[in-house]
């Protein structure tokens, strides 16, 4: 019986050691569980922070889309204005061509006028010379009439 008792005591010792091992493992598991809870909380905080940052990125993206739309509208407006400037430039070039033609016509007209004025001056000189000749003839005629009467 003593042998049975020793066997039981030995088994109880083994059970006690097993229980200690189980308690140690349970403590380690509880510690691991607490560590996992802490890490999970950190992960949750990280996820919340990531959600906040993602929302900020989404808001930034929406703002960038709006600004890009404004830039595209501005580019379209600038293209339209540039086309208007090009049309205006072509019109100015055409008008400048017309002004140059008009200027050439004025120069030609001025030359013709100058030539005609020279002809008028020559005609006036001839007229003046003719008038002087007529005056001389009138004087001669008057002198001849005076001589005839005498």
Short mmCIF file of N, CA and C in Angstrom, two decimals:
data_model
loop_
_atom_site.label_atom_id
_atom_site.label_comp_id
_atom_site.label_asym_id
_atom_site.label_seq_id
_atom_site.Cartn_x
_atom_site.Cartn_y
_atom_site.Cartn_z
N UNK A 1 0.81 -1.14 0.00
CA UNK A 1 0.00 0.00 0.00
C UNK A 1 0.89 1.24 0.00
N UNK A 2 1.94 1.06 0.61
CA UNK A 2 2.88 2.13 0.63
C UNK A 2 3.33 2.44 -0.79
N UNK A 3 3.46 1.44 -1.51
CA UNK A 3 3.87 1.62 -2.89
C UNK A 3 2.79 2.38 -3.65
N UNK A 4 1.58 2.06 -3.39
CA UNK A 4 0.47 2.76 -4.03
C UNK A 4 0.45 4.19 -3.55
N UNK A 5 0.73 4.34 -2.27
CA UNK A 5 0.74 5.67 -1.71
C UNK A 5 1.87 6.49 -2.34
N UNK A 6 3.00 5.90 -2.51
CA UNK A 6 4.13 6.58 -3.15
C UNK A 6 3.78 6.91 -4.61
N UNK A 7 3.11 5.98 -5.22
CA UNK A 7 2.72 6.19 -6.61
C UNK A 7 1.73 7.35 -6.67
N UNK A 8 0.80 7.37 -5.72
CA UNK A 8 -0.20 8.44 -5.70
C UNK A 8 0.49 9.76 -5.41
N UNK A 9 1.43 9.75 -4.44
CA UNK A 9 2.16 10.97 -4.10
C UNK A 9 2.96 11.43 -5.30
N UNK A 10 3.57 10.45 -5.97
CA UNK A 10 4.35 10.79 -7.16
C UNK A 10 3.44 11.37 -8.23
N UNK A 11 2.28 10.77 -8.38
CA UNK A 11 1.33 11.25 -9.38
C UNK A 11 0.81 12.62 -8.99
N UNK A 12 0.57 12.81 -7.67
CA UNK A 12 0.11 14.11 -7.20
C UNK A 12 1.20 15.14 -7.46
N UNK A 13 2.47 14.77 -7.25
CA UNK A 13 3.59 15.68 -7.52
C UNK A 13 3.63 16.05 -9.00
N UNK A 14 3.42 15.01 -9.82
CA UNK A 14 3.41 15.27 -11.26
C UNK A 14 2.25 16.18 -11.62
N UNK A 15 1.09 15.90 -10.99
CA UNK A 15 -0.09 16.74 -11.24
C UNK A 15 0.19 18.16 -10.78
N UNK A 16 0.85 18.27 -9.62
CA UNK A 16 1.19 19.58 -9.09
C UNK A 16 2.13 20.31 -10.05
N UNK A 17 3.15 19.56 -10.53
CA UNK A 17 4.07 20.16 -11.51
C UNK A 17 3.33 20.54 -12.80
N UNK A 18 2.43 19.65 -13.23
CA UNK A 18 1.64 19.92 -14.44
C UNK A 18 0.75 21.14 -14.23
N UNK A 19 0.17 21.21 -13.00
CA UNK A 19 -0.69 22.35 -12.69
C UNK A 19 0.14 23.64 -12.71
N UNK A 20 1.35 23.58 -12.13
CA UNK A 20 2.23 24.75 -12.14
C UNK A 20 2.57 25.14 -13.59
N UNK A 21 2.86 24.09 -14.39
CA UNK A 21 3.17 24.33 -15.81
C UNK A 21 1.98 24.96 -16.50
N UNK A 22 0.79 24.45 -16.21
CA UNK A 22 -0.43 25.00 -16.83
C UNK A 22 -0.64 26.43 -16.36
N UNK A 23 -0.43 26.68 -15.05
CA UNK A 23 -0.59 28.03 -14.52
C UNK A 23 0.44 28.98 -15.16
N UNK A 24 1.66 28.47 -15.30
CA UNK A 24 2.70 29.30 -15.93
C UNK A 24 2.33 29.61 -17.38
N UNK A 25 1.86 28.56 -18.04
CA UNK A 25 1.46 28.78 -19.44
C UNK A 25 0.25 29.70 -19.51
N UNK A 26 -0.69 29.56 -18.58
CA UNK A 26 -1.87 30.42 -18.55
C UNK A 26 -1.44 31.86 -18.30
N UNK A 27 -0.46 32.04 -17.36
CA UNK A 27 0.06 33.39 -17.11
C UNK A 27 0.69 33.96 -18.38
N UNK A 28 1.49 33.11 -19.05
CA UNK A 28 2.12 33.56 -20.29
C UNK A 28 1.07 33.89 -21.34
N UNK A 29 0.01 33.04 -21.38
CA UNK A 29 -1.06 33.29 -22.35
C UNK A 29 -1.79 34.59 -22.02
N UNK A 30 -2.04 34.82 -20.71
CA UNK A 30 -2.68 36.07 -20.31
C UNK A 30 -1.80 37.27 -20.66
N UNK A 31 -0.49 37.09 -20.39
CA UNK A 31 0.44 38.17 -20.74
C UNK A 31 0.44 38.39 -22.26
N UNK A 32 0.49 37.29 -23.01
CA UNK A 32 0.44 37.38 -24.48
C UNK A 32 -0.87 38.01 -24.94
N UNK A 33 -1.96 37.60 -24.25
CA UNK A 33 -3.26 38.16 -24.61
C UNK A 33 -3.29 39.67 -24.35
N UNK A 34 -2.73 40.10 -23.22
CA UNK A 34 -2.67 41.53 -22.91
C UNK A 34 -1.81 42.26 -23.95
N UNK A 35 -0.71 41.61 -24.32
CA UNK A 35 0.15 42.21 -25.35
C UNK A 35 -0.61 42.30 -26.68
N UNK A 36 -1.36 41.24 -27.01
CA UNK A 36 -2.17 41.25 -28.24
C UNK A 36 -3.25 42.33 -28.16
N UNK A 37 -3.86 42.50 -26.99
CA UNK A 37 -4.87 43.54 -26.82
C UNK A 37 -4.23 44.91 -27.03
N UNK A 38 -3.04 45.11 -26.43
CA UNK A 38 -2.33 46.39 -26.61
C UNK A 38 -2.00 46.63 -28.08
N UNK A 39 -1.50 45.57 -28.71
CA UNK A 39 -1.16 45.72 -30.13
C UNK A 39 -2.42 45.96 -30.97
N UNK A 40 -3.50 45.28 -30.61
CA UNK A 40 -4.76 45.47 -31.33
C UNK A 40 -5.26 46.90 -31.16
N UNK A 41 -5.13 47.41 -29.92
CA UNK A 41 -5.52 48.81 -29.68
C UNK A 41 -4.66 49.75 -30.51
N UNK A 42 -3.34 49.46 -30.56
CA UNK A 42 -2.46 50.28 -31.39
C UNK A 42 -2.85 50.19 -32.86
N UNK A 43 -3.19 48.97 -33.30
CA UNK A 43 -3.63 48.80 -34.69
C UNK A 43 -4.92 49.57 -34.94
N UNK A 44 -5.85 49.51 -33.97
CA UNK A 44 -7.11 50.25 -34.12
C UNK A 44 -6.84 51.75 -34.20
N UNK A 45 -5.92 52.25 -33.33
CA UNK A 45 -5.56 53.67 -33.39
C UNK A 45 -4.94 53.99 -34.75
N UNK A 46 -4.07 53.09 -35.22
CA UNK A 46 -3.45 53.29 -36.53
C UNK A 46 -4.48 53.29 -37.64
N UNK A 47 -5.46 52.38 -37.55
CA UNK A 47 -6.52 52.33 -38.55
C UNK A 47 -7.34 53.61 -38.52
N UNK A 48 -7.65 54.09 -37.31
CA UNK A 48 -8.42 55.34 -37.18
C UNK A 48 -7.62 56.50 -37.78
N UNK A 49 -6.31 56.53 -37.47
CA UNK A 49 -5.47 57.59 -38.03
C UNK A 49 -5.41 57.47 -39.56
N UNK A 50 -5.29 56.23 -40.05
CA UNK A 50 -5.28 56.02 -41.51
C UNK A 50 -6.60 56.46 -42.14
N UNK A 51 -7.70 56.19 -41.45
CA UNK A 51 -9.01 56.61 -41.97
C UNK A 51 -9.05 58.14 -42.05
N UNK A 52 -8.57 58.80 -40.98
CA UNK A 52 -8.54 60.27 -40.99
C UNK A 52 -7.66 60.81 -42.11
N UNK A 53 -6.49 60.21 -42.25
CA UNK A 53 -5.59 60.66 -43.31
C UNK A 53 -6.19 60.39 -44.69
N UNK A 54 -6.84 59.24 -44.82
CA UNK A 54 -7.48 58.90 -46.10
C UNK A 54 -8.58 59.91 -46.42
N UNK A 55 -9.35 60.29 -45.39
CA UNK A 55 -10.39 61.31 -45.60
C UNK A 55 -9.76 62.63 -46.01
N UNK A 56 -8.64 63.00 -45.36
CA UNK A 56 -7.94 64.23 -45.75
C UNK A 56 -7.44 64.15 -47.18
N UNK A 57 -6.90 62.97 -47.55
CA UNK A 57 -6.44 62.79 -48.93
C UNK A 57 -7.60 62.89 -49.91
N UNK A 58 -8.74 62.30 -49.53
CA UNK A 58 -9.91 62.38 -50.41
C UNK A 58 -10.37 63.83 -50.57
N UNK A 59 -10.38 64.58 -49.45
CA UNK A 59 -10.76 66.00 -49.53
C UNK A 59 -9.77 66.77 -50.40
N UNK A 60 -8.48 66.47 -50.21
CA UNK A 60 -7.47 67.11 -51.04
C UNK A 60 -7.64 66.76 -52.50
N UNK A 61 -7.99 65.51 -52.76
CA UNK A 61 -8.20 65.09 -54.14
C UNK A 61 -9.40 65.81 -54.76
N UNK A 62 -10.47 65.95 -53.98
CA UNK A 62 -11.65 66.68 -54.47
C UNK A 62 -11.27 68.13 -54.76
N UNK A 63 -10.49 68.73 -53.86
CA UNK A 63 -10.06 70.12 -54.08
C UNK A 63 -9.17 70.22 -55.32
N UNK A 64 -8.27 69.26 -55.48
CA UNK A 64 -7.41 69.26 -56.67
C UNK A 64 -8.22 69.09 -57.95
N UNK A 65 -9.25 68.26 -57.89
CA UNK A 65 -10.11 68.08 -59.07
C UNK A 65 -10.79 69.41 -59.40
N UNK A 66 -11.29 70.09 -58.36
CA UNK A 66 -11.93 71.40 -58.58
C UNK A 66 -10.95 72.40 -59.16
N UNK A 67 -9.75 72.43 -58.61
CA UNK A 67 -8.75 73.37 -59.12
C UNK A 67 -8.35 73.01 -60.55
N UNK A 68 -8.25 71.72 -60.82
CA UNK A 68 -7.91 71.28 -62.18
C UNK A 68 -9.01 71.71 -63.15
N UNK A 69 -10.27 71.57 -62.72
CA UNK A 69 -11.38 72.03 -63.56
C UNK A 69 -11.24 73.53 -63.83
N UNK A 70 -10.92 74.29 -62.79
CA UNK A 70 -10.75 75.74 -62.97
C UNK A 70 -9.60 76.04 -63.92
N UNK A 71 -8.50 75.29 -63.78
CA UNK A 71 -7.37 75.48 -64.69
C UNK A 71 -7.76 75.15 -66.13
N UNK A 72 -8.52 74.06 -66.30
CA UNK A 72 -8.95 73.69 -67.65
C UNK A 72 -9.85 74.77 -68.24
N UNK A 73 -10.75 75.32 -67.41
CA UNK A 73 -11.60 76.41 -67.89
C UNK A 73 -10.75 77.62 -68.27
N UNK A 74 -9.75 77.92 -67.42
CA UNK A 74 -8.85 79.04 -67.70
C UNK A 74 -8.09 78.83 -68.99
N UNK A 75 -7.62 77.60 -69.21
CA UNK A 75 -6.88 77.29 -70.45
C UNK A 75 -7.81 77.47 -71.65
N UNK A 76 -9.04 76.98 -71.53
CA UNK A 76 -10.01 77.13 -72.63
C UNK A 76 -10.25 78.61 -72.91
N UNK A 77 -10.41 79.39 -71.85
CA UNK A 77 -10.63 80.84 -72.03
C UNK A 77 -9.41 81.49 -72.68
N UNK A 78 -8.22 81.10 -72.23
CA UNK A 78 -7.00 81.66 -72.82
C UNK A 78 -6.87 81.28 -74.29
N UNK A 79 -7.26 80.06 -74.64
CA UNK A 79 -7.23 79.65 -76.04
C UNK A 79 -8.17 80.52 -76.86
N UNK A 80 -9.39 80.74 -76.33
CA UNK A 80 -10.35 81.60 -77.02
C UNK A 80 -9.83 83.01 -77.19
N UNK A 81 -9.24 83.54 -76.13
CA UNK A 81 -8.70 84.91 -76.21
C UNK A 81 -7.54 84.97 -77.19
N UNK A 82 -6.71 83.93 -77.19
CA UNK A 82 -5.58 83.89 -78.13
C UNK A 82 -6.09 83.86 -79.56
N UNK A 83 -7.14 83.07 -79.80
CA UNK A 83 -7.72 83.02 -81.15
C UNK A 83 -8.27 84.39 -81.54
N UNK A 84 -8.91 85.08 -80.58
CA UNK A 84 -9.41 86.43 -80.87
C UNK A 84 -8.26 87.38 -81.18
N UNK A 85 -7.17 87.25 -80.42
CA UNK A 85 -6.00 88.10 -80.69
C UNK A 85 -5.43 87.81 -82.07
N UNK A 86 -5.40 86.52 -82.45
CA UNK A 86 -4.89 86.17 -83.77
C UNK A 86 -5.78 86.75 -84.87
N UNK A 87 -7.11 86.67 -84.66
CA UNK A 87 -8.03 87.26 -85.64
C UNK A 87 -7.81 88.76 -85.73
N UNK A 88 -7.68 89.40 -84.56
CA UNK A 88 -7.44 90.84 -84.53
C UNK A 88 -6.14 91.20 -85.22
N UNK A 89 -5.13 90.38 -85.00
CA UNK A 89 -3.83 90.63 -85.63
C UNK A 89 -3.95 90.52 -87.15
N UNK A 90 -4.67 89.50 -87.62
CA UNK A 90 -4.87 89.36 -89.07
C UNK A 90 -5.62 90.56 -89.63
N UNK A 91 -6.64 91.02 -88.89
CA UNK A 91 -7.40 92.18 -89.34
C UNK A 91 -6.50 93.42 -89.38
N UNK A 92 -5.66 93.58 -88.36
CA UNK A 92 -4.74 94.73 -88.33
C UNK A 92 -3.77 94.65 -89.51
N UNK A 93 -3.28 93.44 -89.80
CA UNK A 93 -2.37 93.27 -90.94
C UNK A 93 -3.07 93.66 -92.23
N UNK A 94 -4.34 93.21 -92.38
CA UNK A 94 -5.12 93.59 -93.57
C UNK A 94 -5.33 95.09 -93.66
N UNK A 95 -5.68 95.68 -92.54
CA UNK A 95 -5.90 97.13 -92.54
C UNK A 95 -4.60 97.89 -92.81
N UNK A 96 -3.50 97.36 -92.27
CA UNK A 96 -2.20 97.99 -92.51
C UNK A 96 -1.88 97.93 -94.00
N UNK A 97 -2.20 96.78 -94.62
CA UNK A 97 -2.01 96.67 -96.07
C UNK A 97 -2.83 97.70 -96.81
N UNK A 98 -4.08 97.87 -96.37
CA UNK A 98 -4.94 98.88 -97.00
C UNK A 98 -4.38 100.29 -96.79
N UNK A 99 -3.87 100.54 -95.58
CA UNK A 99 -3.27 101.86 -95.31
C UNK A 99 -2.05 102.09 -96.21
N UNK A 100 -1.25 101.04 -96.39
CA UNK A 100 -0.07 101.17 -97.25
C UNK A 100 -0.49 101.46 -98.69
N UNK A 101 -1.55 100.76 -99.16
CA UNK A 101 -2.06 101.03 -100.52
C UNK A 101 -2.56 102.46 -100.62
N UNK A 102 -3.32 102.88 -99.59
CA UNK A 102 -3.83 104.25 -99.58
C UNK A 102 -2.71 105.26 -99.56
N UNK A 103 -1.66 104.96 -98.79
CA UNK A 103 -0.51 105.86 -98.72
C UNK A 103 0.15 105.96 -100.10
N UNK A 104 0.28 104.83 -100.79
CA UNK A 104 0.88 104.84 -102.14
C UNK A 104 0.00 105.66 -103.09
N UNK A 105 -1.32 105.49 -102.97
CA UNK A 105 -2.24 106.25 -103.82
C UNK A 105 -2.11 107.75 -103.52
N UNK A 106 -1.98 108.09 -102.22
CA UNK A 106 -1.81 109.50 -101.85
C UNK A 106 -0.51 110.06 -102.42
N UNK A 107 0.56 109.26 -102.35
CA UNK A 107 1.84 109.71 -102.90
C UNK A 107 1.71 109.94 -104.40
N UNK A 108 1.06 108.99 -105.09
CA UNK A 108 0.85 109.13 -106.53
C UNK A 108 0.01 110.37 -106.82
N UNK A 109 -1.07 110.56 -106.06
CA UNK A 109 -1.93 111.73 -106.24
C UNK A 109 -1.17 113.02 -105.96
N UNK A 110 -0.31 112.98 -104.94
CA UNK A 110 0.48 114.16 -104.60
C UNK A 110 1.45 114.50 -105.74
N UNK A 111 2.04 113.46 -106.33
CA UNK A 111 2.95 113.69 -107.46
C UNK A 111 2.18 114.30 -108.64
N UNK A 112 0.99 113.74 -108.89
CA UNK A 112 0.17 114.26 -109.99
C UNK A 112 -0.22 115.71 -109.71
N UNK A 113 -0.60 115.99 -108.46
CA UNK A 113 -0.98 117.34 -108.08
C UNK A 113 0.20 118.29 -108.23
N UNK A 114 1.38 117.82 -107.80
CA UNK A 114 2.58 118.64 -107.91
C UNK A 114 2.88 118.94 -109.38
N UNK A 115 2.73 117.91 -110.23
CA UNK A 115 2.97 118.10 -111.67
C UNK A 115 1.95 119.09 -112.24
N UNK A 116 0.71 118.97 -111.84
CA UNK A 116 -0.33 119.88 -112.33
C UNK A 116 -0.09 121.30 -111.84
N UNK A 117 0.38 121.40 -110.56
CA UNK A 117 0.69 122.73 -110.04
C UNK A 117 1.83 123.37 -110.84
N UNK A 118 2.81 122.55 -111.21
CA UNK A 118 3.90 123.07 -112.05
C UNK A 118 3.34 123.55 -113.39
N UNK A 119 2.41 122.76 -113.95
CA UNK A 119 1.78 123.16 -115.22
C UNK A 119 0.99 124.46 -115.05
N UNK A 120 0.28 124.57 -113.91
CA UNK A 120 -0.48 125.79 -113.63
C UNK A 120 0.48 126.97 -113.53
N UNK A 121 1.60 126.76 -112.80
CA UNK A 121 2.58 127.84 -112.67
C UNK A 121 3.14 128.24 -114.04
N UNK A 122 3.42 127.24 -114.87
CA UNK A 122 3.90 127.54 -116.23
C UNK A 122 2.83 128.32 -117.00
N UNK A 123 1.56 127.85 -116.83
CA UNK A 123 0.46 128.54 -117.51
C UNK A 123 0.31 129.96 -117.01
N UNK A 124 0.47 130.16 -115.69
CA UNK A 124 0.40 131.51 -115.13
C UNK A 124 1.53 132.38 -115.68
N UNK A 125 2.72 131.77 -115.77
CA UNK A 125 3.84 132.52 -116.35
C UNK A 125 3.52 132.92 -117.80
N UNK A 126 2.98 131.97 -118.58
CA UNK A 126 2.62 132.27 -119.98
C UNK A 126 1.54 133.34 -120.02
N UNK A 127 0.55 133.19 -119.09
CA UNK A 127 -0.54 134.15 -119.04
C UNK A 127 0.00 135.54 -118.71
N UNK A 128 0.87 135.60 -117.72
CA UNK A 128 1.47 136.87 -117.33
C UNK A 128 2.27 137.47 -118.48
N UNK A 129 3.02 136.61 -119.14
CA UNK A 129 3.80 137.07 -120.30
C UNK A 129 2.87 137.56 -121.40
N UNK A 130 1.76 136.79 -121.62
CA UNK A 130 0.78 137.19 -122.64
C UNK A 130 0.13 138.50 -122.26
N UNK A 131 -0.18 138.68 -120.96
CA UNK A 131 -0.79 139.92 -120.50
C UNK A 131 0.16 141.09 -120.71
N UNK A 132 1.44 140.85 -120.44
CA UNK A 132 2.44 141.90 -120.67
C UNK A 132 2.51 142.25 -122.16
N UNK A 133 2.45 141.22 -123.00
CA UNK A 133 2.47 141.47 -124.46
C UNK A 133 1.24 142.27 -124.87
N UNK A 134 0.07 141.90 -124.29
CA UNK A 134 -1.17 142.62 -124.62
C UNK A 134 -1.05 144.07 -124.16
N UNK A 135 -0.51 144.27 -122.95
CA UNK A 135 -0.33 145.64 -122.47
C UNK A 135 0.58 146.42 -123.42
N UNK A 136 1.64 145.76 -123.85
CA UNK A 136 2.55 146.41 -124.80
C UNK A 136 1.81 146.74 -126.11
N UNK A 137 1.00 145.79 -126.56
CA UNK A 137 0.23 146.01 -127.79
C UNK A 137 -0.75 147.16 -127.60
N UNK A 138 -1.39 147.20 -126.43
CA UNK A 138 -2.33 148.28 -126.16
C UNK A 138 -1.60 149.61 -126.16
N UNK A 139 -0.41 149.63 -125.56
CA UNK A 139 0.38 150.87 -125.55
C UNK A 139 0.74 151.27 -126.98
N UNK A 140 1.18 150.28 -127.77
CA UNK A 140 1.52 150.57 -129.18
C UNK A 140 0.31 151.06 -129.93
N UNK A 141 -0.83 150.40 -129.67
CA UNK A 141 -2.05 150.80 -130.35
C UNK A 141 -2.41 152.22 -129.96
N UNK A 142 -2.31 152.53 -128.70
CA UNK A 142 -2.62 153.87 -128.23
C UNK A 142 -1.67 154.87 -128.85
N UNK A 143 -0.41 154.49 -128.91
CA UNK A 143 0.58 155.38 -129.52
C UNK A 143 0.26 155.55 -130.99
N UNK A 144 -0.09 154.51 -131.68
CA UNK A 144 -0.43 154.59 -133.11
C UNK A 144 -1.67 155.45 -133.30
N UNK A 145 -2.64 155.34 -132.48
CA UNK A 145 -3.85 156.14 -132.61
C UNK A 145 -3.53 157.60 -132.36
N UNK A 146 -2.67 157.85 -131.40
CA UNK A 146 -2.27 159.24 -131.12
C UNK A 146 -1.53 159.76 -132.34
N UNK A 147 -0.68 158.98 -132.93
CA UNK A 147 0.08 159.41 -134.10
C UNK A 147 -0.86 159.59 -135.28
N UNK A 148 -1.85 158.81 -135.45
CA UNK A 148 -2.80 158.93 -136.55
C UNK A 148 -3.57 160.21 -136.41
N UNK A 149 -3.91 160.56 -135.27
CA UNK A 149 -4.69 161.76 -135.04
C UNK A 149 -3.82 162.98 -135.31
N UNK A 150 -2.63 162.94 -135.14
CA UNK A 150 -1.74 164.08 -135.35
C UNK A 150 -1.37 164.10 -136.76
#
